mmCIF file of C-alpha atoms in Angstrom:
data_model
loop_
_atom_site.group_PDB
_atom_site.id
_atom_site.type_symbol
_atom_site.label_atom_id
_atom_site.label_comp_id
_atom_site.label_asym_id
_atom_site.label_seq_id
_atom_site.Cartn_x
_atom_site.Cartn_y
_atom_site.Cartn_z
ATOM 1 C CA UNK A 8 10.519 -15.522 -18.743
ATOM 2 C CA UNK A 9 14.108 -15.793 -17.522
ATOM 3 C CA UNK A 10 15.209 -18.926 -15.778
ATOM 4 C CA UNK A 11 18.316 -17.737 -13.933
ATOM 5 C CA UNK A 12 17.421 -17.278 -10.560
ATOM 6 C CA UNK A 13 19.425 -13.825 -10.388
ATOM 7 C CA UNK A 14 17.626 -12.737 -13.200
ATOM 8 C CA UNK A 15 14.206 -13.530 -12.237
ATOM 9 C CA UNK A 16 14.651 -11.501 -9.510
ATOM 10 C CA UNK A 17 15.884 -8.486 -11.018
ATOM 11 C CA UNK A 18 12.873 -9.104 -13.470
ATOM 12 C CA UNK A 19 11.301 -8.956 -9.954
ATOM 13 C CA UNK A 20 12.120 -5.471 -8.958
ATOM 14 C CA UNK A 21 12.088 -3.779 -12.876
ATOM 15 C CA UNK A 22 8.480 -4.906 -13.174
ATOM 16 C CA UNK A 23 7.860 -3.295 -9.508
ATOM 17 C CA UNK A 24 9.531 0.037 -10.575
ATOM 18 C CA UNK A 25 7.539 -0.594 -14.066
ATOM 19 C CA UNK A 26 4.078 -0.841 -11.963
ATOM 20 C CA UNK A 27 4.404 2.716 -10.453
ATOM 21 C CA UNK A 28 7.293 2.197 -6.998
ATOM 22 C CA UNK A 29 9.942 4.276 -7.003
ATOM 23 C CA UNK A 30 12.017 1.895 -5.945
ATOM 24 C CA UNK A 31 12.170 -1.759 -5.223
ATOM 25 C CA UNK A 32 14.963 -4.311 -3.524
ATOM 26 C CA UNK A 33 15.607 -7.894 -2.142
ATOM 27 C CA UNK A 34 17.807 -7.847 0.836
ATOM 28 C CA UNK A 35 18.944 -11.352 1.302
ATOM 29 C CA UNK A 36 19.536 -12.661 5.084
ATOM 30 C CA UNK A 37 23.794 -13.337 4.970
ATOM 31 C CA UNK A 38 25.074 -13.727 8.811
ATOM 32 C CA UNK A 39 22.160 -12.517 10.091
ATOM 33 C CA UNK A 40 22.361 -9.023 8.502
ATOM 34 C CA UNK A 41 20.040 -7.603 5.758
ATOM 35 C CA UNK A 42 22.286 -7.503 2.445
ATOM 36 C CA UNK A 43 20.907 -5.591 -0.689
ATOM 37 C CA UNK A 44 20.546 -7.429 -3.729
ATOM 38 C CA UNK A 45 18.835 -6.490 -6.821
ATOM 39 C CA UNK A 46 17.400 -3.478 -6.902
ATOM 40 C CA UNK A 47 15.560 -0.890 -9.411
ATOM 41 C CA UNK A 48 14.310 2.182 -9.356
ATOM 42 C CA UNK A 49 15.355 5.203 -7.063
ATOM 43 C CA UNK A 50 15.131 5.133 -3.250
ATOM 44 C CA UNK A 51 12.395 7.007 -1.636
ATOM 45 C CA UNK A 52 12.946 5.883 1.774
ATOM 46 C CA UNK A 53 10.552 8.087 3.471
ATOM 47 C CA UNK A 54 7.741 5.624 1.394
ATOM 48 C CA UNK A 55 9.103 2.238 2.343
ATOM 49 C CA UNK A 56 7.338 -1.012 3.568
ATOM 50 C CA UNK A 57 8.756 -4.327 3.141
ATOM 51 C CA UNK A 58 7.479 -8.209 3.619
ATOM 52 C CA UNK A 59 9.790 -11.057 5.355
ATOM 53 C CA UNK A 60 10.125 -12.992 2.498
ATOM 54 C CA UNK A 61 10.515 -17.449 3.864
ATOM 55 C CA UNK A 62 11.670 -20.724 2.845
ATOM 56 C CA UNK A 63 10.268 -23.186 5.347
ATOM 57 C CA UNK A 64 9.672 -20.783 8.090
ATOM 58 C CA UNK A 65 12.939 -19.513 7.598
ATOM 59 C CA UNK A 66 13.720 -15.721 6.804
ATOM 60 C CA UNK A 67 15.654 -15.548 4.038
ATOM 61 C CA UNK A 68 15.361 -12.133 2.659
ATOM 62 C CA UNK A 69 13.037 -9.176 2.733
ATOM 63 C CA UNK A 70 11.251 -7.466 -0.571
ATOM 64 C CA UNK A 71 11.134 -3.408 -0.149
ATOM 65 C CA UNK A 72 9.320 -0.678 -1.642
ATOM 66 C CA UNK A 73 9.079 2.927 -1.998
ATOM 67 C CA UNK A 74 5.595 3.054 -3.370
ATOM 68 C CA UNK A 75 2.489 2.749 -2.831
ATOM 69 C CA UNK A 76 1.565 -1.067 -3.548
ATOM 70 C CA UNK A 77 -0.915 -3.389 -2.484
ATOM 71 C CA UNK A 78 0.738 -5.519 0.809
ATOM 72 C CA UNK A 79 -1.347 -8.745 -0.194
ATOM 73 C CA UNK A 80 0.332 -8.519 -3.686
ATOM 74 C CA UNK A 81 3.896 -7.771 -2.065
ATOM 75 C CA UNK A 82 3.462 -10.487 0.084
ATOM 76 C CA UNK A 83 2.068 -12.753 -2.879
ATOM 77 C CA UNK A 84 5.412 -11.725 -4.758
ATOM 78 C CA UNK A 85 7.799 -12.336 -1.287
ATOM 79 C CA UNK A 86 6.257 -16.661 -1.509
ATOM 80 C CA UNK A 87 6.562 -16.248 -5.097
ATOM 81 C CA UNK A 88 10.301 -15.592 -4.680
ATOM 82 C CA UNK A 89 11.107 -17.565 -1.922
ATOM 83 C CA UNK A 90 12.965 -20.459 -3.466
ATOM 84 C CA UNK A 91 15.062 -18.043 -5.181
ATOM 85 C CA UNK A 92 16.370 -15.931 -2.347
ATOM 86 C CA UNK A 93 18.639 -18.936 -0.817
ATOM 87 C CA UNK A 94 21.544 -16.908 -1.303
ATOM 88 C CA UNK A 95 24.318 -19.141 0.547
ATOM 89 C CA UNK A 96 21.029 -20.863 2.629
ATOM 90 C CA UNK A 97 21.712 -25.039 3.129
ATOM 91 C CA UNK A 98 19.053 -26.527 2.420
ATOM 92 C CA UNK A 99 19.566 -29.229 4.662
ATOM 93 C CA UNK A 100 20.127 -31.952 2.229
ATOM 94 C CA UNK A 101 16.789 -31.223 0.629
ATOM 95 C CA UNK A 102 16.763 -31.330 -3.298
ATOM 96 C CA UNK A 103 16.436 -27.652 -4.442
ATOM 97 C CA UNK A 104 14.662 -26.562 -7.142
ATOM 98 C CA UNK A 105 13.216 -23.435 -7.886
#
């Protein structure tokens, strides 16, 4: 299992793709706006749903599909990622640890 946060999340949307979407991102939260990150697969748009994925309440980023997958499981993965989606997020002094 990879440690690097980036890579645990591109592990993320490979083993998505792997488990029959056509396509899965993360879009992290940067300003406000939705900002693709890792992504795998390719887009079918038309097939899309996507979970808020939070840290704390916060929104930090949202997981997307083009599939058809389970929403309990995406939104088990979107917690399961959570801590690693901070992308430029202050933590508010907090330790952070993934």
């Amino acid at each position: 299992m990879p440690s690097d946060a980036d890579d645990v999340l591109r592990q993320t949307v490979a083993e998505l793709v792997a488990g029959g979407c056509a396509w899965a991102g993360i879009f992290f939260v940067e300003d406000g706006a939705l900002v693709l990150g890792p992504s795998a697969g390719a887009e079918d748009e038309p097939r899309r749903s996507a979970v808020t994925v939070t840290w704390k309440g916060d929104r930090v980023a949202e997981l997307a599909v083009d599939g058809d997958v389970d929403q309990a499981r995406l939104e088990q993965i979107a917690a399961e990622i959570a801590d690693l989606c901070l992308v430029g997020w202050d933590t508010g002094g907090e330790a952070w640890e993934p």
